PDB file of C-alpha atoms in Angstrom:
ATOM      1  CA  MET A 287      -8.681   0.331 -17.409  1.00  0.00           C
ATOM      2  CA  THR A 288      -6.247  -1.439 -15.051  1.00  0.00           C
ATOM      3  CA  VAL A 289      -7.727  -3.239 -11.985  1.00  0.00           C
ATOM      4  CA  ILE A 290      -5.755  -2.040  -8.965  1.00  0.00           C
ATOM      5  CA  ALA A 291      -5.676  -4.342  -5.996  1.00  0.00           C
ATOM      6  CA  VAL A 292      -5.088  -2.572  -2.757  1.00  0.00           C
ATOM      7  CA  PHE A 293      -3.833  -5.182  -0.312  1.00  0.00           C
ATOM      8  CA  ALA A 294      -5.609  -4.627   3.096  1.00  0.00           C
ATOM      9  CA  ASP A 295      -5.501  -5.844   6.575  1.00  0.00           C
ATOM     10  CA  PRO A 296      -7.782  -4.715   9.363  1.00  0.00           C
ATOM     11  CA  PRO A 297      -5.950  -2.002  11.345  1.00  0.00           C
ATOM     12  CA  ARG A 298      -5.437  -4.073  14.517  1.00  0.00           C
ATOM     13  CA  PRO A 299      -2.407  -3.161  16.697  1.00  0.00           C
ATOM     14  CA  GLY A 300       0.547  -5.656  16.518  1.00  0.00           C
ATOM     15  CA  LEU A 301      -0.872  -7.061  13.305  1.00  0.00           C
ATOM     16  CA  VAL A 302      -0.166  -4.044  10.977  1.00  0.00           C
ATOM     17  CA  LEU A 303       3.147  -2.395  10.844  1.00  0.00           C
ATOM     18  CA  PRO A 304       4.450  -4.462  13.761  1.00  0.00           C
ATOM     19  CA  ASP A 305       7.990  -3.069  13.380  1.00  0.00           C
ATOM     20  CA  LEU A 306       7.111   0.631  13.498  1.00  0.00           C
ATOM     21  CA  ALA A 307       6.448   1.027  17.030  1.00  0.00           C
ATOM     22  CA  ASP A 308       9.707  -0.563  17.863  1.00  0.00           C
ATOM     23  CA  SER A 309      11.704   1.586  15.406  1.00  0.00           C
ATOM     24  CA  SER A 310       9.836   5.060  15.993  1.00  0.00           C
ATOM     25  CA  PRO A 311       8.189   7.227  18.840  1.00  0.00           C
ATOM     26  CA  LEU A 312       4.689   5.672  17.912  1.00  0.00           C
ATOM     27  CA  SER A 313       2.966   2.945  20.003  1.00  0.00           C
ATOM     28  CA  ALA A 314       1.475  -0.177  18.517  1.00  0.00           C
ATOM     29  CA  ALA A 315      -2.043   1.440  18.750  1.00  0.00           C
ATOM     30  CA  GLU A 316      -0.750   4.736  16.745  1.00  0.00           C
ATOM     31  CA  ALA A 317       0.867   2.271  14.268  1.00  0.00           C
ATOM     32  CA  ALA A 318      -2.515   0.767  13.560  1.00  0.00           C
ATOM     33  CA  ASP A 319      -4.189   4.409  13.290  1.00  0.00           C
ATOM     34  CA  LEU A 320      -1.392   5.329  10.703  1.00  0.00           C
ATOM     35  CA  TYR A 321      -2.044   2.147   8.881  1.00  0.00           C
ATOM     36  CA  ALA A 322      -5.668   2.810   8.610  1.00  0.00           C
ATOM     37  CA  ALA A 323      -4.980   6.588   7.318  1.00  0.00           C
ATOM     38  CA  MET A 324      -2.635   5.313   4.757  1.00  0.00           C
ATOM     39  CA  LEU A 325      -4.937   2.646   3.518  1.00  0.00           C
ATOM     40  CA  LYS A 326      -7.462   5.361   3.170  1.00  0.00           C
ATOM     41  CA  ASP A 327      -5.399   7.360   1.051  1.00  0.00           C
ATOM     42  CA  THR A 328      -4.339   4.679  -0.978  1.00  0.00           C
ATOM     43  CA  MET A 329      -7.975   3.561  -1.756  1.00  0.00           C
ATOM     44  CA  ARG A 330      -8.821   7.217  -2.521  1.00  0.00           C
ATOM     45  CA  ALA A 331      -5.967   7.819  -4.873  1.00  0.00           C
ATOM     46  CA  VAL A 332      -7.288   4.672  -6.868  1.00  0.00           C
ATOM     47  CA  GLU A 333     -10.857   5.955  -6.746  1.00  0.00           C
ATOM     48  CA  ARG A 334      -9.893   9.273  -8.486  1.00  0.00           C
ATOM     49  CA  SER A 335      -7.636   7.457 -10.785  1.00  0.00           C
ATOM     50  CA  GLY A 336      -8.812   5.972 -14.366  1.00  0.00           C
ATOM     51  CA  GLY A 337      -8.230   2.496 -12.678  1.00  0.00           C
ATOM     52  CA  GLU A 338     -10.901   0.029 -11.071  1.00  0.00           C
ATOM     53  CA  LEU A 339     -10.500  -0.327  -7.257  1.00  0.00           C
ATOM     54  CA  LEU A 340     -10.544  -3.811  -5.987  1.00  0.00           C
ATOM     55  CA  VAL A 341      -9.928  -3.713  -2.197  1.00  0.00           C
ATOM     56  CA  ASN A 342      -8.383  -7.081  -1.690  1.00  0.00           C
ATOM     57  CA  TYR A 343      -8.340  -8.165   2.163  1.00  0.00           C
ATOM     58  CA  ARG A 344      -7.541 -10.653   4.582  1.00  0.00           C
ATOM     59  CA  ASP A 345     -10.044 -12.197   6.650  1.00  0.00           C
ATOM     60  CA  GLU A 346     -10.271 -14.077  10.190  1.00  0.00           C
ATOM     61  CA  GLU A 347      -9.208 -17.480   8.491  1.00  0.00           C
ATOM     62  CA  SER A 348      -6.011 -15.939   7.092  1.00  0.00           C
ATOM     63  CA  LEU A 349      -4.877 -13.961  10.014  1.00  0.00           C
ATOM     64  CA  PRO A 350      -2.433 -15.183  12.698  1.00  0.00           C
ATOM     65  CA  ASP A 351      -4.364 -16.909  15.669  1.00  0.00           C
ATOM     66  CA  GLU A 352      -3.392 -14.179  17.982  1.00  0.00           C
ATOM     67  CA  PHE A 353      -5.167 -11.395  15.719  1.00  0.00           C
ATOM     68  CA  ALA A 354      -8.201 -13.368  14.507  1.00  0.00           C
ATOM     69  CA  ASP A 355     -11.463 -12.001  16.025  1.00  0.00           C
ATOM     70  CA  ALA A 356      -9.354  -9.448  17.825  1.00  0.00           C
ATOM     71  CA  GLY A 357     -11.317  -6.621  16.410  1.00  0.00           C
ATOM     72  CA  GLU A 358     -14.629  -4.637  17.127  1.00  0.00           C
ATOM     73  CA  GLY A 359     -15.941  -6.529  13.975  1.00  0.00           C
ATOM     74  CA  SER A 360     -14.982  -8.632  11.577  1.00  0.00           C
ATOM     75  CA  ALA A 361     -12.056  -7.892   9.185  1.00  0.00           C
ATOM     76  CA  GLU A 362     -14.049  -7.427   6.296  1.00  0.00           C
ATOM     77  CA  ALA A 363     -16.320  -4.839   8.348  1.00  0.00           C
ATOM     78  CA  GLU A 364     -13.290  -3.059   9.496  1.00  0.00           C
ATOM     79  CA  VAL A 365     -11.879  -2.602   6.242  1.00  0.00           C
ATOM     80  CA  ARG A 366     -15.225  -1.637   4.501  1.00  0.00           C
ATOM     81  CA  ALA A 367     -15.634   1.084   7.386  1.00  0.00           C
ATOM     82  CA  LEU A 368     -12.200   2.714   6.093  1.00  0.00           C
ATOM     83  CA  ALA A 369     -13.450   2.481   2.563  1.00  0.00           C
ATOM     84  CA  THR A 370     -16.610   4.211   3.383  1.00  0.00           C
ATOM     85  CA  ASP A 371     -14.792   6.954   5.218  1.00  0.00           C
ATOM     86  CA  ALA A 372     -12.187   7.454   2.549  1.00  0.00           C
ATOM     87  CA  LEU A 373     -14.003   7.202  -0.915  1.00  0.00           C
ATOM     88  CA  ASP A 374     -16.431   9.375  -2.541  1.00  0.00           C
ATOM     89  CA  ASP A 375     -18.680   6.386  -3.613  1.00  0.00           C
ATOM     90  CA  PRO A 376     -17.631   3.266  -1.702  1.00  0.00           C
ATOM     91  CA  ASP A 377     -20.453   1.548  -3.299  1.00  0.00           C
ATOM     92  CA  GLU A 378     -18.056   1.497  -6.508  1.00  0.00           C
ATOM     93  CA  ALA A 379     -15.268  -0.459  -4.919  1.00  0.00           C
ATOM     94  CA  ARG A 380     -15.058  -4.216  -5.031  1.00  0.00           C
ATOM     95  CA  PHE A 381     -13.928  -6.399  -1.949  1.00  0.00           C
ATOM     96  CA  GLU A 382     -12.574 -10.093  -2.131  1.00  0.00           C
ATOM     97  CA  VAL A 383     -10.544 -11.912   0.103  1.00  0.00           C
ATOM     98  CA  GLN A 384      -6.989 -12.577  -0.408  1.00  0.00           C
ATOM     99  CA  VAL A 385      -6.041 -16.229  -1.225  1.00  0.00           C
ATOM    100  CA  GLY A 386      -2.633 -17.551  -0.287  1.00  0.00           C
ATOM    101  CA  SER A 387      -0.415 -17.953   2.532  1.00  0.00           C
ATOM    102  CA  THR A 388       2.534 -15.649   1.561  1.00  0.00           C
ATOM    103  CA  LEU A 389       2.539 -12.294   0.136  1.00  0.00           C
ATOM    104  CA  SER A 390       3.806 -13.692  -3.046  1.00  0.00           C
ATOM    105  CA  ALA A 391       1.275 -16.229  -3.224  1.00  0.00           C
ATOM    106  CA  ARG A 392      -1.600 -13.735  -2.493  1.00  0.00           C
ATOM    107  CA  ALA A 393      -0.324 -11.334  -5.251  1.00  0.00           C
ATOM    108  CA  GLY A 394       0.120 -14.224  -7.806  1.00  0.00           C
ATOM    109  CA  ASN A 395      -3.264 -15.329  -7.060  1.00  0.00           C
ATOM    110  CA  THR A 396      -5.055 -12.070  -7.473  1.00  0.00           C
ATOM    111  CA  ILE A 397      -3.081 -11.256 -10.526  1.00  0.00           C
ATOM    112  CA  SER A 398      -3.645 -14.761 -12.259  1.00  0.00           C
ATOM    113  CA  HIS A 399      -7.286 -14.369 -11.380  1.00  0.00           C
ATOM    114  CA  LEU A 400      -7.745 -10.920 -12.846  1.00  0.00           C
ATOM    115  CA  LEU A 401      -5.717 -11.525 -16.033  1.00  0.00           C
ATOM    116  CA  GLY A 402      -6.852 -15.233 -16.645  1.00  0.00           C
ATOM    117  CA  GLU A 403     -10.339 -15.572 -15.294  1.00  0.00           C
ATOM    118  CA  GLU A 404     -11.677 -11.949 -15.393  1.00  0.00           C
ATOM    119  CA  ASP A 405      -9.950 -10.731 -18.881  1.00  0.00           C
ATOM    120  CA  ALA A 406      -8.520  -7.869 -17.219  1.00  0.00           C
ATOM    121  CA  GLN A 407      -6.141  -5.976 -19.770  1.00  0.00           C
ATOM    122  CA  SER A 408      -3.988  -5.181 -17.028  1.00  0.00           C
ATOM    123  CA  ALA A 409      -3.934  -5.491 -13.191  1.00  0.00           C
ATOM    124  CA  ALA A 410      -1.802  -4.570 -10.412  1.00  0.00           C
ATOM    125  CA  VAL A 411      -1.001  -4.940  -6.638  1.00  0.00           C
ATOM    126  CA  VAL A 412      -0.327  -2.219  -4.306  1.00  0.00           C
ATOM    127  CA  PRO A 413       0.194  -2.361  -0.530  1.00  0.00           C
ATOM    128  CA  GLY A 414      -2.123  -0.072   1.581  1.00  0.00           C
ATOM    129  CA  THR A 415       1.186   1.535   3.116  1.00  0.00           C
ATOM    130  CA  ALA A 416       2.066   3.706   0.075  1.00  0.00           C
ATOM    131  CA  PRO A 417       0.500   6.919   0.778  1.00  0.00           C
ATOM    132  CA  MET A 418       2.470   8.749  -1.684  1.00  0.00           C
ATOM    133  CA  LEU A 419       1.066   6.879  -4.538  1.00  0.00           C
ATOM    134  CA  THR A 420      -1.150   9.292  -6.412  1.00  0.00           C
ATOM    135  CA  ARG A 421      -3.807   9.473  -9.091  1.00  0.00           C
ATOM    136  CA  LYS A 422      -1.321  10.722 -11.614  1.00  0.00           C
ATOM    137  CA  GLU A 423       1.067   7.984 -10.696  1.00  0.00           C
ATOM    138  CA  ILE A 424      -1.533   5.346 -11.150  1.00  0.00           C
ATOM    139  CA  ASP A 425      -2.767   6.669 -14.624  1.00  0.00           C
ATOM    140  CA  SER A 426       1.095   6.920 -15.672  1.00  0.00           C
ATOM    141  CA  ALA A 427       1.368   3.058 -15.005  1.00  0.00           C
ATOM    142  CA  ALA A 428      -1.493   2.299 -16.931  1.00  0.00           C
ATOM    143  CA  MET A 429       0.064   4.120 -19.952  1.00  0.00           C
ATOM    144  CA  LYS A 430       3.491   2.407 -19.399  1.00  0.00           C
ATOM    145  CA  LEU A 431       1.373  -1.085 -19.434  1.00  0.00           C
ATOM    146  CA  ARG A 432       0.488  -0.388 -22.873  1.00  0.00           C
ATOM    147  CA  ARG A 433       4.052  -0.768 -23.648  1.00  0.00           C
ATOM    148  CA  ASN A 434       5.312  -2.941 -21.060  1.00  0.00           C
ATOM    149  CA  GLU A 435       3.969  -6.108 -19.667  1.00  0.00           C
ATOM    150  CA  VAL A 436       5.274  -5.398 -16.271  1.00  0.00           C
ATOM    151  CA  VAL A 437       5.659  -1.954 -14.501  1.00  0.00           C
ATOM    152  CA  LEU A 438       7.196  -1.677 -11.013  1.00  0.00           C
ATOM    153  CA  GLY A 439       7.238   1.008  -8.633  1.00  0.00           C
ATOM    154  CA  PRO A 440      10.425   0.821  -6.376  1.00  0.00           C
ATOM    155  CA  SER A 441      10.537   1.679  -2.715  1.00  0.00           C
ATOM    156  CA  GLU A 442      12.952   1.634   0.156  1.00  0.00           C
ATOM    157  CA  ARG A 443      15.251  -1.323   0.890  1.00  0.00           C
ATOM    158  CA  GLY A 444      14.317  -3.035  -2.399  1.00  0.00           C
ATOM    159  CA  ARG A 445      10.555  -3.153  -1.943  1.00  0.00           C
ATOM    160  CA  VAL A 446       7.841  -2.290  -4.327  1.00  0.00           C
ATOM    161  CA  HIS A 447       5.055   0.101  -3.820  1.00  0.00           C
ATOM    162  CA  PHE A 448       3.108  -0.918  -7.181  1.00  0.00           C
ATOM    163  CA  ALA A 449       3.450  -3.963  -9.235  1.00  0.00           C
ATOM    164  CA  GLY A 450       1.326  -3.986 -12.544  1.00  0.00           C
ATOM    165  CA  PHE A 451       0.809  -6.781 -15.355  1.00  0.00           C
ATOM    166  CA  THR A 452      -0.521  -7.303 -18.569  1.00  0.00           C
ATOM    167  CA  GLU A 453       0.837 -10.815 -18.566  1.00  0.00           C
ATOM    168  CA  SER A 454       1.636 -12.976 -15.606  1.00  0.00           C
ATOM    169  CA  VAL A 455       5.158 -14.261 -14.317  1.00  0.00           C
ATOM    170  CA  ASP A 456       6.086 -16.838 -11.940  1.00  0.00           C
ATOM    171  CA  PHE A 457       4.985 -15.403  -8.602  1.00  0.00           C
ATOM    172  CA  ALA A 458       6.586 -18.147  -6.235  1.00  0.00           C
ATOM    173  CA  ASP A 459       8.670 -16.351  -3.737  1.00  0.00           C
ATOM    174  CA  ALA A 460       8.368 -13.431  -6.172  1.00  0.00           C
ATOM    175  CA  TYR A 461       8.265 -10.710  -3.278  1.00  0.00           C
ATOM    176  CA  GLU A 462      11.435 -12.234  -1.668  1.00  0.00           C
ATOM    177  CA  THR A 463      13.952  -9.508  -0.778  1.00  0.00           C
ATOM    178  CA  PRO A 464      14.877  -7.361  -2.986  1.00  0.00           C
ATOM    179  CA  ALA A 465      11.305  -7.362  -4.445  1.00  0.00           C
ATOM    180  CA  ILE A 466      11.879  -5.024  -7.053  1.00  0.00           C
ATOM    181  CA  GLU A 467      14.889  -7.157  -8.311  1.00  0.00           C
ATOM    182  CA  THR A 468      13.251 -10.484  -7.926  1.00  0.00           C
ATOM    183  CA  LEU A 469       9.868  -9.341  -9.920  1.00  0.00           C
ATOM    184  CA  THR A 470      12.176  -7.718 -12.625  1.00  0.00           C
ATOM    185  CA  ASN A 471      14.064 -10.974 -13.058  1.00  0.00           C
ATOM    186  CA  ARG A 472      10.918 -13.176 -13.104  1.00  0.00           C
ATOM    187  CA  ALA A 473       9.550 -10.705 -15.873  1.00  0.00           C
ATOM    188  CA  VAL A 474      12.640 -10.733 -17.849  1.00  0.00           C
ATOM    189  CA  ASP A 475      12.819 -14.785 -17.487  1.00  0.00           C
ATOM    190  CA  ALA A 476       9.140 -14.811 -19.053  1.00  0.00           C
ATOM    191  CA  GLY A 477      10.279 -12.575 -21.934  1.00  0.00           C
ATOM    192  CA  HIS A 478       8.449  -9.543 -20.579  1.00  0.00           C
ATOM    193  CA  GLU A 479       9.515  -5.950 -20.987  1.00  0.00           C
ATOM    194  CA  VAL A 480       9.452  -4.015 -17.617  1.00  0.00           C
ATOM    195  CA  GLY A 481       8.823  -0.202 -17.135  1.00  0.00           C
ATOM    196  CA  PHE A 482       9.483   1.560 -13.770  1.00  0.00           C
ATOM    197  CA  LEU A 483       7.745   4.237 -11.858  1.00  0.00           C
ATOM    198  CA  PRO A 484       9.609   6.952  -9.822  1.00  0.00           C
ATOM    199  CA  THR A 485      10.350   5.663  -6.342  1.00  0.00           C
ATOM    200  CA  ALA A 486       7.858   6.295  -3.421  1.00  0.00           C
ATOM    201  CA  THR A 487       7.875   5.530   0.058  1.00  0.00           C
ATOM    202  CA  SER A 488       6.091   2.443   1.457  1.00  0.00           C
ATOM    203  CA  VAL A 489       5.977   2.599   5.295  1.00  0.00           C
ATOM    204  CA  ALA A 490       7.166  -0.320   7.298  1.00  0.00           C
ATOM    205  CA  THR A 491       9.478   0.790   9.776  1.00  0.00           C
ATOM    206  CA  GLY A 492      10.674   4.316  11.528  1.00  0.00           C
ATOM    207  CA  ALA A 493      13.279   4.673   8.919  1.00  0.00           C
ATOM    208  CA  ASP A 494      10.529   4.708   6.396  1.00  0.00           C
ATOM    209  CA  LEU A 495       9.051   7.674   8.273  1.00  0.00           C
ATOM    210  CA  LEU A 496      12.220   9.428   8.370  1.00  0.00           C
ATOM    211  CA  SER A 497      11.706   9.546   4.372  1.00  0.00           C
ATOM    212  CA  LEU A 498       8.230  10.352   4.493  1.00  0.00           C
ATOM    213  CA  VAL A 499       7.430  13.008   7.141  1.00  0.00           C
ATOM    214  CA  PRO A 500       9.906  15.521   5.662  1.00  0.00           C
ATOM    215  CA  GLU A 501       8.596  15.082   2.130  1.00  0.00           C
ATOM    216  CA  MET A 502       5.000  15.384   3.410  1.00  0.00           C
ATOM    217  CA  ASN A 503       5.898  18.706   5.480  1.00  0.00           C
ATOM    218  CA  ALA A 504       7.651  20.273   2.354  1.00  0.00           C
ATOM    219  CA  ARG A 505       4.611  19.670   0.171  1.00  0.00           C
ATOM    220  CA  VAL A 506       2.322  21.021   2.846  1.00  0.00           C
ATOM    221  CA  ALA A 507       4.581  23.975   3.068  1.00  0.00           C
ATOM    222  CA  ALA A 508       4.603  24.337  -0.580  1.00  0.00           C
ATOM    223  CA  GLY A 509       0.944  24.039  -1.112  1.00  0.00           C
ATOM    224  CA  ARG A 510       1.174  20.782  -3.058  1.00  0.00           C
ATOM    225  CA  ILE A 511      -1.088  17.822  -2.881  1.00  0.00           C
ATOM    226  CA  VAL A 512      -0.495  15.413   0.168  1.00  0.00           C
ATOM    227  CA  PRO A 513      -2.169  12.334   1.418  1.00  0.00           C
ATOM    228  CA  GLU A 514      -4.819  13.990   3.660  1.00  0.00           C
ATOM    229  CA  HIS A 515      -5.398  11.442   6.201  1.00  0.00           C
ATOM    230  CA  THR A 516      -1.619  10.630   6.700  1.00  0.00           C
ATOM    231  CA  ALA A 517      -0.471  14.051   6.651  1.00  0.00           C
ATOM    232  CA  THR A 518      -3.371  15.301   9.081  1.00  0.00           C
ATOM    233  CA  LEU A 519      -2.560  12.379  11.721  1.00  0.00           C
ATOM    234  CA  LEU A 520       1.200  12.736  11.461  1.00  0.00           C
ATOM    235  CA  ARG A 521       0.961  16.606  12.045  1.00  0.00           C
ATOM    236  CA  GLU A 522      -1.575  16.196  14.871  1.00  0.00           C
ATOM    237  CA  TRP A 523       1.080  13.932  16.666  1.00  0.00           C
ATOM    238  CA  GLY A 524       3.797  16.565  15.915  1.00  0.00           C
ATOM    239  CA  VAL A 525       5.933  13.813  14.181  1.00  0.00           C
ATOM    240  CA  ARG A 526       9.016  15.685  12.696  1.00  0.00           C
ATOM    241  CA  VAL A 527      12.706  15.025  11.572  1.00  0.00           C
ATOM    242  CA  ALA A 528      15.227  16.633  13.630  1.00  0.00           C
ATOM    243  CA  GLU A 529      19.201  16.172  13.751  1.00  0.00           C
ATOM    244  CA  GLY A 530      20.047  13.819  16.504  1.00  0.00           C
ATOM    245  CA  ASP A 531      23.406  12.481  17.951  1.00  0.00           C
ATOM    246  CA  ALA A 532      23.602   9.660  15.410  1.00  0.00           C
ATOM    247  CA  GLY A 533      22.244  11.700  12.638  1.00  0.00           C
ATOM    248  CA  PRO A 534      18.242  12.395  11.482  1.00  0.00           C
ATOM    249  CA  GLU A 535      15.960  11.004  13.950  1.00  0.00           C
ATOM    250  CA  LEU A 536      12.146  10.943  14.550  1.00  0.00           C
ATOM    251  CA  THR A 537      10.766  13.217  17.057  1.00  0.00           C
ATOM    252  CA  ARG A 538       7.059  14.228  18.269  1.00  0.00           C
ATOM    253  CA  THR A 539       5.838  17.159  20.276  1.00  0.00           C
ATOM    254  CA  GLN A 540       2.386  15.448  21.095  1.00  0.00           C
ATOM    255  CA  THR A 541       2.532  12.543  23.911  1.00  0.00           C
ATOM    256  CA  ASP A 542       1.562   9.004  22.989  1.00  0.00           C
ATOM    257  CA  SER A 543      -2.315   9.046  22.215  1.00  0.00           C
ATOM    258  CA  SER A 544      -2.740   5.179  23.069  1.00  0.00           C
TER     259      SER A 544
END
């Protein structure tokens, strides 16, 4: 069983998806709502897979000062509330605080702890912003990890939406751009075999929504599985892609809900 560590922040405006409001029709508050929806879909996908869900969250002490103690409750309480809403059995999920000052450090500490101290056979880190990560893909990654020490899921602009390991690598700055290439090089340097998953969208900016929204709408029209919370929210807002003066652009039929 692969332990899947879903990296989660409390969904506070300005803290999560800070670039999305500047590059899309969404406000900072709506970007936080979208983050919460994507995180719920990611946790649900892991729960329904053959993996073990570990919600790895940042607490107040690890948040930037302007966002610490800015929520209605503690960071842990906010993340747990999302899990309660998303999961069939939230009591089965583990919750642990992330340790480290950067994404690379936090990912490295998590993987090293799971493989080294908990003796997990395999462990993976996924962001809470990759709603197209499915149960099927997670189970496929687990199969690939039987033949490869490292399995990576590419995302836009050289990022990754999944990073799985049976053996550790040098994680110092391992998520530096382009993360898919950097992580692969670290794995090869350590003598590991690397496998890959299909590319999937991880949302950080409006450009990412340009990829995500048409795919979700197409899957809805075809009667295929979609990330429920994410798709519902974007369709409620009427977010769509249309041809603009400079090419495809995001539009919406509902006004700012913040």
